Short mmCIF file of C-alpha atoms and ligand atoms in Angstrom, two decimals:
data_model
loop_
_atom_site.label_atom_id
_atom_site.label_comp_id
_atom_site.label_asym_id
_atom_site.label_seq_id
_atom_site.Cartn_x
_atom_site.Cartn_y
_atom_site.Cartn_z
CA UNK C 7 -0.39 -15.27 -28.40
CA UNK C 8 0.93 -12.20 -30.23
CA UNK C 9 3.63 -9.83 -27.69
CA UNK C 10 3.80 -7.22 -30.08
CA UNK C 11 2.85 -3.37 -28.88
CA UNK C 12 -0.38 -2.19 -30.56
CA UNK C 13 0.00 1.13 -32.73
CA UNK C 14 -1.34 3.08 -29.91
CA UNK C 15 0.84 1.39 -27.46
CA UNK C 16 3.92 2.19 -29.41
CA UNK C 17 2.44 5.94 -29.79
CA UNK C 18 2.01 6.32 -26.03
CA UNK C 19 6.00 5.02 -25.48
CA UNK C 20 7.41 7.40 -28.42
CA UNK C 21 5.24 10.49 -26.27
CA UNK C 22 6.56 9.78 -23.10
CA UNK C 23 10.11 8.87 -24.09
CA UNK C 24 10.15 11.91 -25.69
CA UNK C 25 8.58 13.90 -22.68
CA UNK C 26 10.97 12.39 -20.22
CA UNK C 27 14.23 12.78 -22.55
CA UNK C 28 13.37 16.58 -22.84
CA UNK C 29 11.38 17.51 -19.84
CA UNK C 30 12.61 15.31 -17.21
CA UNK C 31 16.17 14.03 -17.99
CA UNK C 32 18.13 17.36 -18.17
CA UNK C 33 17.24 18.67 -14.68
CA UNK C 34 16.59 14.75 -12.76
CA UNK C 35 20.43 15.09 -11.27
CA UNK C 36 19.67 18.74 -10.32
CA UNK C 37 16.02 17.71 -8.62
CA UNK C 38 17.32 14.95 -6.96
CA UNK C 39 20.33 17.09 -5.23
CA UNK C 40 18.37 19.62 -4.25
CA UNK C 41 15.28 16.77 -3.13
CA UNK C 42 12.92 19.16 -5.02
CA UNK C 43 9.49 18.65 -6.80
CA UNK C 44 8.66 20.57 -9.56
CA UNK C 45 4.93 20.96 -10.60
CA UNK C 46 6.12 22.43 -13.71
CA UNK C 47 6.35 18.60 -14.95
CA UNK C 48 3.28 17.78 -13.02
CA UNK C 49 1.29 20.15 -14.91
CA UNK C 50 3.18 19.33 -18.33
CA UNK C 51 2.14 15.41 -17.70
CA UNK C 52 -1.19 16.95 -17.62
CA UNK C 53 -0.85 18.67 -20.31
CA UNK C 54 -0.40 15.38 -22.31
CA UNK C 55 -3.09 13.65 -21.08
CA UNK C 56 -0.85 11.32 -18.44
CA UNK C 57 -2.32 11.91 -15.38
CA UNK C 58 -5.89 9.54 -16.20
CA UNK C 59 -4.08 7.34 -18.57
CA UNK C 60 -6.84 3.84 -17.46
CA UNK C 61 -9.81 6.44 -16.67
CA UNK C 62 -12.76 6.66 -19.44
CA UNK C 63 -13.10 9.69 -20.82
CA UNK C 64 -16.36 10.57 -18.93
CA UNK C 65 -14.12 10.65 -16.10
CA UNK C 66 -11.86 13.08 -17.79
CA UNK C 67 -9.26 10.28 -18.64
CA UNK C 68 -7.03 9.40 -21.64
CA UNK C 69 -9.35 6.50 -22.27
CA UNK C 70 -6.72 4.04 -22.77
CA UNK C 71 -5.36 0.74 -20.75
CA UNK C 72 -3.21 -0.60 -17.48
CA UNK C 73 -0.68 -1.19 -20.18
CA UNK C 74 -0.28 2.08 -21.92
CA UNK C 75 -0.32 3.45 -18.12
CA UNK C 76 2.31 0.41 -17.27
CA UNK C 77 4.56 1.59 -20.62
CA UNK C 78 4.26 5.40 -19.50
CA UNK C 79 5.52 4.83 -15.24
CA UNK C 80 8.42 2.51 -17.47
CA UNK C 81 9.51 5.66 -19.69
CA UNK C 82 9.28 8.24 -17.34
CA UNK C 83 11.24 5.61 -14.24
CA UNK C 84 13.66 4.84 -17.25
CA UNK C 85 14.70 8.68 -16.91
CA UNK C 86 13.72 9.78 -13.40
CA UNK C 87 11.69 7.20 -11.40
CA UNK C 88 10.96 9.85 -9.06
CA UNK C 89 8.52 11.30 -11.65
CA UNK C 90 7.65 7.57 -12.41
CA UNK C 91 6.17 7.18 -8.72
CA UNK C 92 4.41 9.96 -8.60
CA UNK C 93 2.12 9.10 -11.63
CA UNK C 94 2.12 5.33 -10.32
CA UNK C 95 0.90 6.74 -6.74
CA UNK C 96 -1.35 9.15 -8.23
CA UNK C 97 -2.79 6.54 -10.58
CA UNK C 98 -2.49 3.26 -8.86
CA UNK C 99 -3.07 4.13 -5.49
CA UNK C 100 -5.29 7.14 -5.36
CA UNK C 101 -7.10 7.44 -8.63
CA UNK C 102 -8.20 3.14 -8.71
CA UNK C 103 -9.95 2.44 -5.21
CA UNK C 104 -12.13 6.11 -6.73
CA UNK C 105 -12.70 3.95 -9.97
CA UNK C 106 -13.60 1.18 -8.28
CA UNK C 107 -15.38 1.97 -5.12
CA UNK C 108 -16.49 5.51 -5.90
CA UNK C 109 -20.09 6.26 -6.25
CA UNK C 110 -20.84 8.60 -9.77
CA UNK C 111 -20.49 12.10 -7.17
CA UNK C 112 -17.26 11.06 -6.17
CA UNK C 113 -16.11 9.76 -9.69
CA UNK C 114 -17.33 12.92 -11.37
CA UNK C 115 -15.87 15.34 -7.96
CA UNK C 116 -12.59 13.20 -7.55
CA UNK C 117 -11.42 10.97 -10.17
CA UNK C 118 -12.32 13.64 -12.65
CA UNK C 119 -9.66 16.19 -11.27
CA UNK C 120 -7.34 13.94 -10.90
CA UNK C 121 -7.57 12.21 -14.35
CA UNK C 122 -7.19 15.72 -16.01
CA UNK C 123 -4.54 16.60 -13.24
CA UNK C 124 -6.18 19.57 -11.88
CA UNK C 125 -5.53 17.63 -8.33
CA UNK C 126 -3.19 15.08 -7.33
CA UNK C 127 -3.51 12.20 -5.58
CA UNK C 128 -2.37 10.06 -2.62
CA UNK C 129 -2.69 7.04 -0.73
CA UNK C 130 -2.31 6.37 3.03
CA UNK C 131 -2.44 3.20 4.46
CA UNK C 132 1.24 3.33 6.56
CA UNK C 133 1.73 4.29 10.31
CA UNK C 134 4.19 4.82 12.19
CA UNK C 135 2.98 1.42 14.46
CA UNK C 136 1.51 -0.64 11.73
CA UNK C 137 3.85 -0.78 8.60
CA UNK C 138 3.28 -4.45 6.72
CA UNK C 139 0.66 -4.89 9.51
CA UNK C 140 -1.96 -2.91 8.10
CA UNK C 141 -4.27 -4.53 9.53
CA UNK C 142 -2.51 -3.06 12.84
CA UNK C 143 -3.43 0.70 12.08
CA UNK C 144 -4.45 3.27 15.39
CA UNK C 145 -5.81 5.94 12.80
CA UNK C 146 -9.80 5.95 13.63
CA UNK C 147 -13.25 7.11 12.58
CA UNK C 148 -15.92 7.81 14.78
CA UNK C 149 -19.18 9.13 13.11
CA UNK C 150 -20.17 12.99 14.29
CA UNK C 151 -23.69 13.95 13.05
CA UNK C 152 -23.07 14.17 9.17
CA UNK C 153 -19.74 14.01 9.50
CA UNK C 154 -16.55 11.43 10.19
CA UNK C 155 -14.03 12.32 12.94
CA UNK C 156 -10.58 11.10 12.15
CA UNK C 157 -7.59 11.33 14.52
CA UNK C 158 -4.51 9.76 13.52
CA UNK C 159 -1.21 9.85 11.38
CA UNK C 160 0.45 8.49 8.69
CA UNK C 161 4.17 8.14 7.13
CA UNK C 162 5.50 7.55 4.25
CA UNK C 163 2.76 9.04 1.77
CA UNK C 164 4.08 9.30 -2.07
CA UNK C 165 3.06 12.48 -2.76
CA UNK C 166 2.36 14.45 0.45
CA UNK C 167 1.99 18.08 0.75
CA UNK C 168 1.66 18.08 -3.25
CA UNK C 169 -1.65 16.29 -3.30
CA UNK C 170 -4.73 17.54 -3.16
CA UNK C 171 -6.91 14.34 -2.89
CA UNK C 172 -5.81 11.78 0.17
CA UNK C 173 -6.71 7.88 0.51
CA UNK C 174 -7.18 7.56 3.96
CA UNK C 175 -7.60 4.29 6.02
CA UNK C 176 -9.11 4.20 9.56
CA UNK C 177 -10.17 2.03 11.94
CA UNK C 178 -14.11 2.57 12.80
CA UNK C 179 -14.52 -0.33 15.66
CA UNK C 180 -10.69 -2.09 16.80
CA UNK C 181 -12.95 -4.88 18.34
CA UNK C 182 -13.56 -5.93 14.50
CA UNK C 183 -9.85 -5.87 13.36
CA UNK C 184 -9.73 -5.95 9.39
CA UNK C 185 -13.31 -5.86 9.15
CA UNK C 186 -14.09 -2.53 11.03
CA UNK C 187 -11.56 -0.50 8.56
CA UNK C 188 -13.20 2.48 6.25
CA UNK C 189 -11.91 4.23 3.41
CA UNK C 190 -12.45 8.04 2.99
CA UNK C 191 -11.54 10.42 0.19
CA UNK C 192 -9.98 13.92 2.31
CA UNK C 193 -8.98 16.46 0.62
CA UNK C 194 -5.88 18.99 1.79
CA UNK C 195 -8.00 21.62 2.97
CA UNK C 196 -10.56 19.37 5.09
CA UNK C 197 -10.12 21.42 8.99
CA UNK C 198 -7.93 18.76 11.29
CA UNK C 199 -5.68 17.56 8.03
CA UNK C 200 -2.15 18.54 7.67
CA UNK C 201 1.15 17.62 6.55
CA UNK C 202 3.85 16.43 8.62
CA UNK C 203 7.65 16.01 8.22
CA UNK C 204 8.99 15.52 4.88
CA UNK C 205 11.49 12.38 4.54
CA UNK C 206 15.39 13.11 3.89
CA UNK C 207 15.25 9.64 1.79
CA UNK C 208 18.43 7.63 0.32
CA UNK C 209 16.98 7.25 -3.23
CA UNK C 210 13.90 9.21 -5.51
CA UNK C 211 14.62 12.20 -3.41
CA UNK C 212 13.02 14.46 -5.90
CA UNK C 213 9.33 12.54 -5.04
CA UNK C 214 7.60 13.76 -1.94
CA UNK C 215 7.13 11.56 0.73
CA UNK C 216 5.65 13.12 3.97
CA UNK C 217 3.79 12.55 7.52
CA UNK C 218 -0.14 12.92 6.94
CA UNK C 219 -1.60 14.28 10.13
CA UNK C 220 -5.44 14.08 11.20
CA UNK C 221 -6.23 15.95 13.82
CA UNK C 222 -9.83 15.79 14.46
CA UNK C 223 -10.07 15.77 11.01
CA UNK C 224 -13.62 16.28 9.81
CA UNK C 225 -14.91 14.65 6.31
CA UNK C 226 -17.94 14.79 5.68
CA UNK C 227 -20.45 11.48 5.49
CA UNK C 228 -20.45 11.41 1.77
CA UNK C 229 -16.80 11.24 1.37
CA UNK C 230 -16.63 7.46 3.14
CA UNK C 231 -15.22 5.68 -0.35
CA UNK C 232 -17.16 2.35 -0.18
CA UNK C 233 -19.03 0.76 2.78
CA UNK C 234 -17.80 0.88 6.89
CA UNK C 235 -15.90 -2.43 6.71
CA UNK C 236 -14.95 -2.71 3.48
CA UNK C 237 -11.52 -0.78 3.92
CA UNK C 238 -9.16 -3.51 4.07
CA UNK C 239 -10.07 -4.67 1.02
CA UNK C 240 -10.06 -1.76 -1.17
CA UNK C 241 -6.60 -0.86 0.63
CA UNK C 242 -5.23 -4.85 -0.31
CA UNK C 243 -7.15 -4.85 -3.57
CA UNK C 244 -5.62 -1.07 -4.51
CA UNK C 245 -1.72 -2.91 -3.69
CA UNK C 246 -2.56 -5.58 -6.25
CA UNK C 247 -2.23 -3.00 -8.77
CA UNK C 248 -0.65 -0.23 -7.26
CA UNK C 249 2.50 -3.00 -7.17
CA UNK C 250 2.32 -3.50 -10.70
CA UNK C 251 3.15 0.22 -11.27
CA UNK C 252 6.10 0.02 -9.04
CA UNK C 253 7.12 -2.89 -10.85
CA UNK C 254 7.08 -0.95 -14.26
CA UNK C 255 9.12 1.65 -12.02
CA UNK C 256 11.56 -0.90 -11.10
CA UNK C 257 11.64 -2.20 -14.76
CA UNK C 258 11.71 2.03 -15.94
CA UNK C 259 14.84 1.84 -13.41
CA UNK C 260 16.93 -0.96 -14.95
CA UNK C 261 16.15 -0.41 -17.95
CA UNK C 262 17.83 3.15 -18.23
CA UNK C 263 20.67 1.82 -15.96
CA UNK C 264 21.38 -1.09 -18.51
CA UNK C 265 21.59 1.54 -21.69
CA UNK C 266 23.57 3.60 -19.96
CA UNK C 267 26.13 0.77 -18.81
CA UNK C 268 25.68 -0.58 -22.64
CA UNK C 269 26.66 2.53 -23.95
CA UNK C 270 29.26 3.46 -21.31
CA UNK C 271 30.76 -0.41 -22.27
CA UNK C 272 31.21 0.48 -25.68
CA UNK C 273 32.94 3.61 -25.42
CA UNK C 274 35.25 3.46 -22.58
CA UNK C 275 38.56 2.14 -23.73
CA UNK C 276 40.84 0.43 -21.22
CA UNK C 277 43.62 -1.73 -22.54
CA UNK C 278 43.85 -0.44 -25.61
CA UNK C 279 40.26 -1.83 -26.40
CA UNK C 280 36.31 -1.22 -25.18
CA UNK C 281 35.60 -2.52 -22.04
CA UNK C 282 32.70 -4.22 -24.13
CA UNK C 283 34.89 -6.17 -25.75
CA UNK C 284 35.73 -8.28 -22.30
CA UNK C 285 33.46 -10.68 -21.94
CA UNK C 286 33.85 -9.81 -17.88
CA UNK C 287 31.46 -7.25 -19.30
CA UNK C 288 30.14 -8.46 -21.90
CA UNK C 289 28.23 -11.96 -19.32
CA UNK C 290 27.36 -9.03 -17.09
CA UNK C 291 25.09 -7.06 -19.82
CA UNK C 292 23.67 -10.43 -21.14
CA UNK C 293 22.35 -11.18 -17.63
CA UNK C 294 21.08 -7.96 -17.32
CA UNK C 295 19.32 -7.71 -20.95
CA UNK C 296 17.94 -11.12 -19.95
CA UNK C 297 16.57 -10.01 -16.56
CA UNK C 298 14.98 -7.27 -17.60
CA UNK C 299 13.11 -9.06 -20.65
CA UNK C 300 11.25 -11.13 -18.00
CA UNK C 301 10.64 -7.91 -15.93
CA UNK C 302 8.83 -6.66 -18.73
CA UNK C 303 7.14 -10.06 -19.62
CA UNK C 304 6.00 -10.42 -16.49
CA UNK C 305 4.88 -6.96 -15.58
CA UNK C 306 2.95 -6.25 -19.10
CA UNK C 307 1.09 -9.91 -19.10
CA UNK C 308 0.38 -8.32 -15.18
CA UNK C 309 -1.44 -4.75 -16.76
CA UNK C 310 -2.83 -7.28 -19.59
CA UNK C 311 -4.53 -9.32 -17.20
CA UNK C 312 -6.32 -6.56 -15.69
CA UNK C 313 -7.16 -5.53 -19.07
CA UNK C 314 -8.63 -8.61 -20.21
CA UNK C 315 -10.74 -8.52 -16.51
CA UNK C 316 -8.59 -11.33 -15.23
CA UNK C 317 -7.46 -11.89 -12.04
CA UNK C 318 -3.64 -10.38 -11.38
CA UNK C 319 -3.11 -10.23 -7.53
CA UNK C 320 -0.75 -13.25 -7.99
CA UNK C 321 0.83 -11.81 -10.80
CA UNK C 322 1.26 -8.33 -9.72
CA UNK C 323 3.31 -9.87 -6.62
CA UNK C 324 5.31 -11.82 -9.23
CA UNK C 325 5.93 -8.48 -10.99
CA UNK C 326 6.72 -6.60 -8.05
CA UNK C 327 9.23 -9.11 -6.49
CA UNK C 328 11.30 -9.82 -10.02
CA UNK C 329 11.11 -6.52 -11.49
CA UNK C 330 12.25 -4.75 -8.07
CA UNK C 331 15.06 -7.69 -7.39
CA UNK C 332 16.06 -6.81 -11.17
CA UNK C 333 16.69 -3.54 -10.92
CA UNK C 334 18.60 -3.78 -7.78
CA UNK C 335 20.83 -6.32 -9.61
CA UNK C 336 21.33 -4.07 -12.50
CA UNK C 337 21.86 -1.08 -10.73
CA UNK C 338 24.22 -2.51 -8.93
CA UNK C 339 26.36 -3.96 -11.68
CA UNK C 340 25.85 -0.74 -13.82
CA UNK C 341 27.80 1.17 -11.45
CA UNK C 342 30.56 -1.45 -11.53
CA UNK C 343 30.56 -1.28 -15.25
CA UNK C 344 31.22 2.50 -14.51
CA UNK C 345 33.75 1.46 -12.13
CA UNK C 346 35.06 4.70 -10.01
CA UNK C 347 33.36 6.83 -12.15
CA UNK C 348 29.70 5.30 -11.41
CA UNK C 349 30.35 5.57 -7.60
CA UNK C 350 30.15 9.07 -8.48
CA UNK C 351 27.52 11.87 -9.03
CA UNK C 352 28.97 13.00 -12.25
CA UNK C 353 27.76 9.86 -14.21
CA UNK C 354 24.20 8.95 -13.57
CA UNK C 355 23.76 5.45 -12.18
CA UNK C 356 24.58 6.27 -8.94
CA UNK C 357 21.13 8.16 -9.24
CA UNK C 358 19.61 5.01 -10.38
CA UNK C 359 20.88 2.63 -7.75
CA UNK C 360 19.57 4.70 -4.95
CA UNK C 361 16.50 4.92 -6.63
CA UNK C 362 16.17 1.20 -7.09
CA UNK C 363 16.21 0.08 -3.47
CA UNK C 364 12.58 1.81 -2.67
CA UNK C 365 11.15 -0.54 -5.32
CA UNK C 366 11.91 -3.81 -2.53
CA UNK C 367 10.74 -1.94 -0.44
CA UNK C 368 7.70 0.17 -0.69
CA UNK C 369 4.24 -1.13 -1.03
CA UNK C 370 5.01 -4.21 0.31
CA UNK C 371 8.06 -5.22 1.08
CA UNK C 372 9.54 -8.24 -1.35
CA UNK C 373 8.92 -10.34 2.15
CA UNK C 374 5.60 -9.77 1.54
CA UNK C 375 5.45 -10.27 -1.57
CA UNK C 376 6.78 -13.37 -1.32
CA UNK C 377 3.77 -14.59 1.70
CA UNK C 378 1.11 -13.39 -0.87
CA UNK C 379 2.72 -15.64 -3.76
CA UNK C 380 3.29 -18.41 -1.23
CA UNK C 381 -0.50 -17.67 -0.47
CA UNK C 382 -1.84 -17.93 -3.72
CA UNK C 383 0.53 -21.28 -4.49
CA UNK C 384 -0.17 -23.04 -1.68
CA UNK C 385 -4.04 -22.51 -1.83
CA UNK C 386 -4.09 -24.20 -5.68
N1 CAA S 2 -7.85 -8.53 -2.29
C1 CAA S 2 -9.02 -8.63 -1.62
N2 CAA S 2 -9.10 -9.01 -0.32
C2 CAA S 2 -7.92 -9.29 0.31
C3 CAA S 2 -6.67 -9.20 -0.33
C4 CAA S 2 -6.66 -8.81 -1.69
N3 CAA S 2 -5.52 -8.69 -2.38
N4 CAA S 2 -5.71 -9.52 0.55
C5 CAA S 2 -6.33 -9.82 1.70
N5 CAA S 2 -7.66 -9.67 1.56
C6 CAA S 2 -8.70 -9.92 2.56
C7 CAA S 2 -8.70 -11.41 2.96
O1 CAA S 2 -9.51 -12.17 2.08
C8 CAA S 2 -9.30 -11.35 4.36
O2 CAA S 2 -10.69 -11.16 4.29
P1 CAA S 2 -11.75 -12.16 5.05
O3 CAA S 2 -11.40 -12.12 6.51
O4 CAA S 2 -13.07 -11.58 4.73
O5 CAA S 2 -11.50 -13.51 4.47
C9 CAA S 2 -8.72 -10.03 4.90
O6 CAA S 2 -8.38 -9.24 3.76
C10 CAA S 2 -7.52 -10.22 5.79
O7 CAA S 2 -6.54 -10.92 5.04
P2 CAA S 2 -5.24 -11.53 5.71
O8 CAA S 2 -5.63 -12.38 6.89
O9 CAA S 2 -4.42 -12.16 4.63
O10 CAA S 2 -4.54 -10.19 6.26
P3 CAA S 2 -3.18 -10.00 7.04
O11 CAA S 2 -3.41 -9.11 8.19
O12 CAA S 2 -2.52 -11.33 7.31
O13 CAA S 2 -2.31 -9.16 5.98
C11 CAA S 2 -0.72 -8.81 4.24
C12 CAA S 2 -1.88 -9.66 4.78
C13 CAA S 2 -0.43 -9.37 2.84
C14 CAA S 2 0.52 -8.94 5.10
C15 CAA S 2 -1.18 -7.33 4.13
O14 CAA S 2 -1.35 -6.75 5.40
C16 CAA S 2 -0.19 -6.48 3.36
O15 CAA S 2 -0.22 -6.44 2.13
N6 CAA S 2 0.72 -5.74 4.08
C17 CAA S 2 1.62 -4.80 3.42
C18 CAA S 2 0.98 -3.44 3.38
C19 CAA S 2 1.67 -2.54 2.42
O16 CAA S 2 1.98 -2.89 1.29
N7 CAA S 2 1.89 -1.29 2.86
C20 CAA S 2 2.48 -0.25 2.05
C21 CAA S 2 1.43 0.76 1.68
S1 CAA S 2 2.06 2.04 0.69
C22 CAA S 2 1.79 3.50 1.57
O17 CAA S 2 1.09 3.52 2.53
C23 CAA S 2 2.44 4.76 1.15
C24 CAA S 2 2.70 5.10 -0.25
O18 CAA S 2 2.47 6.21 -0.67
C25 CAA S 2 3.37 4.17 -1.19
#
C-alpha cells in the first residue's frame, strides 16, 4: 500500500494552490461580504483546465482522476470553499450522472461544455416539500408530443442563475414513488425555466444558491438523461460521489483554518511567550492535525476507490460525515485560538467557520449519512 501523491498528483496541488493563493485568496473576504460571484475565476479555472478535471479528453476534459479532482475542491476550499463548491457541484453533481447516464449526443452537447467550462453546471434534486425525502418530490413530467412538460420548483441549487446546464429530477407517475422519477438535462434558456430567489446564507455566501423554477417547462424528448424510472438512482448514485467532493471541501475548510490557527499560535505573544508554547494550545492543534489526517485518509482512499472501479457509496458517507464533523471542530477551535480577534471579520476564520457548517449539512445531512452507513453495516 503506498499513500504517497503521484508526480502528477503533486503537480495538480502546486497549480491550484497557487491559483487559489493568487486568484482567490486576496478578494474571498471581499466576495463573501458583498455575497458576490465572480466569473472572472470561473473562467480562469477554465482556463487551467479545472472545470473537467475526471472527464476524458474526448469529452473535452483534463483527462485525469477523482483524486486529482478531490486534491483540487481541497486547495481551492482551503482558501475559499465557496469556489471549492462550485467546482464540486459543477463536477460531482452535474457533470457525473452526464458521464454516466448520458448517451454520446449528450456527452459530446453537455459534458463537453462543461468539461472545458464554456457552461456550468447544476444539480436539482431539493424542494421546498421534499428535502432528505427525495423520494417525496411534487416536481413532474408529463410527455407532450416530442417533448417533456415539467412544472415544479426547486431550492437550494449550488450554482443557480450562473449555470447554464441544470440536473433536474421529476416525478413522471406518483403512483410509482421512487421508481416513476426521470432525470433531464435543461438548459437556462429552455421556455418555462427560470430562476428564483437567491439565498441570504450564514456561510459560502460568495457561491450561488437559488430557487429553480419550471413553469411548463418544455425539454425536449432527447434531453431525458437515462431511462423513465431510472431517476432515483442516478440522483442517489450522483450523492455517492457528489459527497465525496464536499468532503474534500470540508477537509479544504479545516485544513486552511488549522494553518492559520498554527501560524496565528506561534506568533501571538501573551505572557511574555507564544501562545504556542501553552500546551492549552498546543493539545488543541494536535487534535486538530490528527483529525484532519483521517479526513484526508478517508476522503482520498474514497476518490481512489472510484478510481480503481470499486465500490465507494459506503465510503463516501464515511468521508462526508468525518471530514464535515472535522471541520466544524476545527473551525470552531481556530477561532478560539484567535480568541477576540477570530470572532471578528478582520482575521479570517470567522470566514471559515461559517463556511464549515453547510458541509453537515448539504447533500445529505450527517443524519443521513449516518442511516446510509448504518445501511451498508447492518446489511454485511
Ligand atoms: N445507489 C443506487 N441506488 C440507490 C442508492 C444508491 N446510492 N440509494 C438508494 N438506491 C435505490 C435503492 O436500492 C432502492 O431501489 P429498489 O427499490 O429498486 O431496491 C431505491 O433507491 C429507494 O431506496 P431507499 O428505500 O433507501 O430510499 P429512501 O426513500 O428511504 O431514501 C435516503 C434514502 C438515503 C434517505 C435518500 O433519500 C437520501 O439520500 N436523501 C438525502 C437527499 C439529499 O442528499 N439531498 C440533497 C441534494 S443536494 C441539492 O439538491 C442541491 C445542491 O446543489 C447541493
Amino acid at each position: 500500500m503506498n499513500f504517497q501523491l503521484t508526480e502528477e498528483h503533486q503537480m495538480m496541488q502546486k497549480m491550484v494552490r497557487d491559483f487559489a493563493l493568487h486568484e482567490c485568496e486576496p478578494t474571498a473576504a471581499e466576495r463573501d461580504e458583498e455575497e458576490y460571484f465572480d466569473m472572472a475565476i470561473w473562467h480562469k479555472m477554465a482556463e487551467l483546465g479545472l472545470c473537467g478535471i475526471p472527464w476524458p479528453e474526448e469529452y473535452g476534459g483534463a483527462g485525469a482522476d477523482y483524486l486529482s479532482y478531490v486534491i483540487a475542491v481541497e486547495e481551492l476550499s482551503r482558501v475559499d470553499a465557496s469556489i471549492g463548491v462550485t467546482l464540486s457541484a459543477h463536477t460531482s453533481l452535474a457533470g457525473w450522472p452526464v458521464y454516466k447516464f448520458g448517451t454520446e449526443q449528450q456527452k459530446q452537447t453537455y459534458l463537453r461544455a462543461m468539461a472545458e467550462g464554456r457552461s456550468m453546471g447544476a444539480y436539482c434534486l431539493t424542494e421546498p416539500g421534499s428535502g432528505s425525502d427525495a423520494v417525496g418530490m411534487k416536481t413532474t413530467a408529463i410527455m407532450d408530443g416530442d417533448e417533456w412538460v415539467l412544472n415544479g420548483s426547486k431550492i437550494f441549487i449550488t450554482n443557480g442563475g450562473h449555470a447554464d446546464i441544470y440536473i433536474v429530477f421529476a416525478q413522471t407517475n406518483p403512483a410509482l414513488k421512487h421508481k416513476g422519477i426521470a432525470a433531464f438535462i435543461v438548459e437556462k434558456n429552455f421556455p418555462g425555466f427560470s430562476i428564483g430567489k437567491k439565498e441570504k446564507k450564514l456561510g459560502i455566501r460568495s457561491s450561488s444558491t437559488t430557487e429553480v423554477i419550471m413553469q411548463d417547462c418544455r425539454v425536449p424528448k432527447d434531453n431525458l438523461l437515462g431511462q423513465v424510472g431510472e431517476g432515483f438512482k442516478i440522483a442517489m448514485m450522483t450523492l455517492d460521489g457528489g459527497r465525496n467532493g464536499i468532503a474534500s471541501q470540508a477537509l479544504g475548510i479545516a485544513q486552511g483554518a488549522f494553518e492559520k490557527a498554527c501560524a496565528y499560535a506561534k506568533e501571538r505573544v501573551q505572557f511574555g511567550k507564544s501562545i504556542g508554547s501553552f500546551q492549552a494550545i498546543q493539545f488543541k492543534l494536535a487534535d486538530m492535525a490528527t483529525k484532519i489526517e483521517a479526513s484526508r485518509l478517508l476522503t482520498y482512499q474514497t476518490a481512489w476507490r472510484e478510481d480503481q472501479g470499486i465500490p465507494y457509496g459506503l465510503q463516501s458517507a464515511m468521508s462526508k460525515l468525518f471530514a464535515a464533523d472535522t471541520a466544524m471542530e476545527v473551525t470552531i477551535e481556530a477561532v478560539q485560538i484567535f480568541g477576540g480577534n477570530g470572532y471578528t471579520r478582520e482575521y479570517p476564520v470567522e470566514r471559515y467557520l461559517r463556511d464549515a457548517k453547510i458541509t453537515q449539512i448539504y447533500e445529505g445531512t450527517n443524519e443521513i449519512q449516518r442511516l446510509v452507513i448504518s445501511g451498508y453495516v447492518l446489511k454485511e
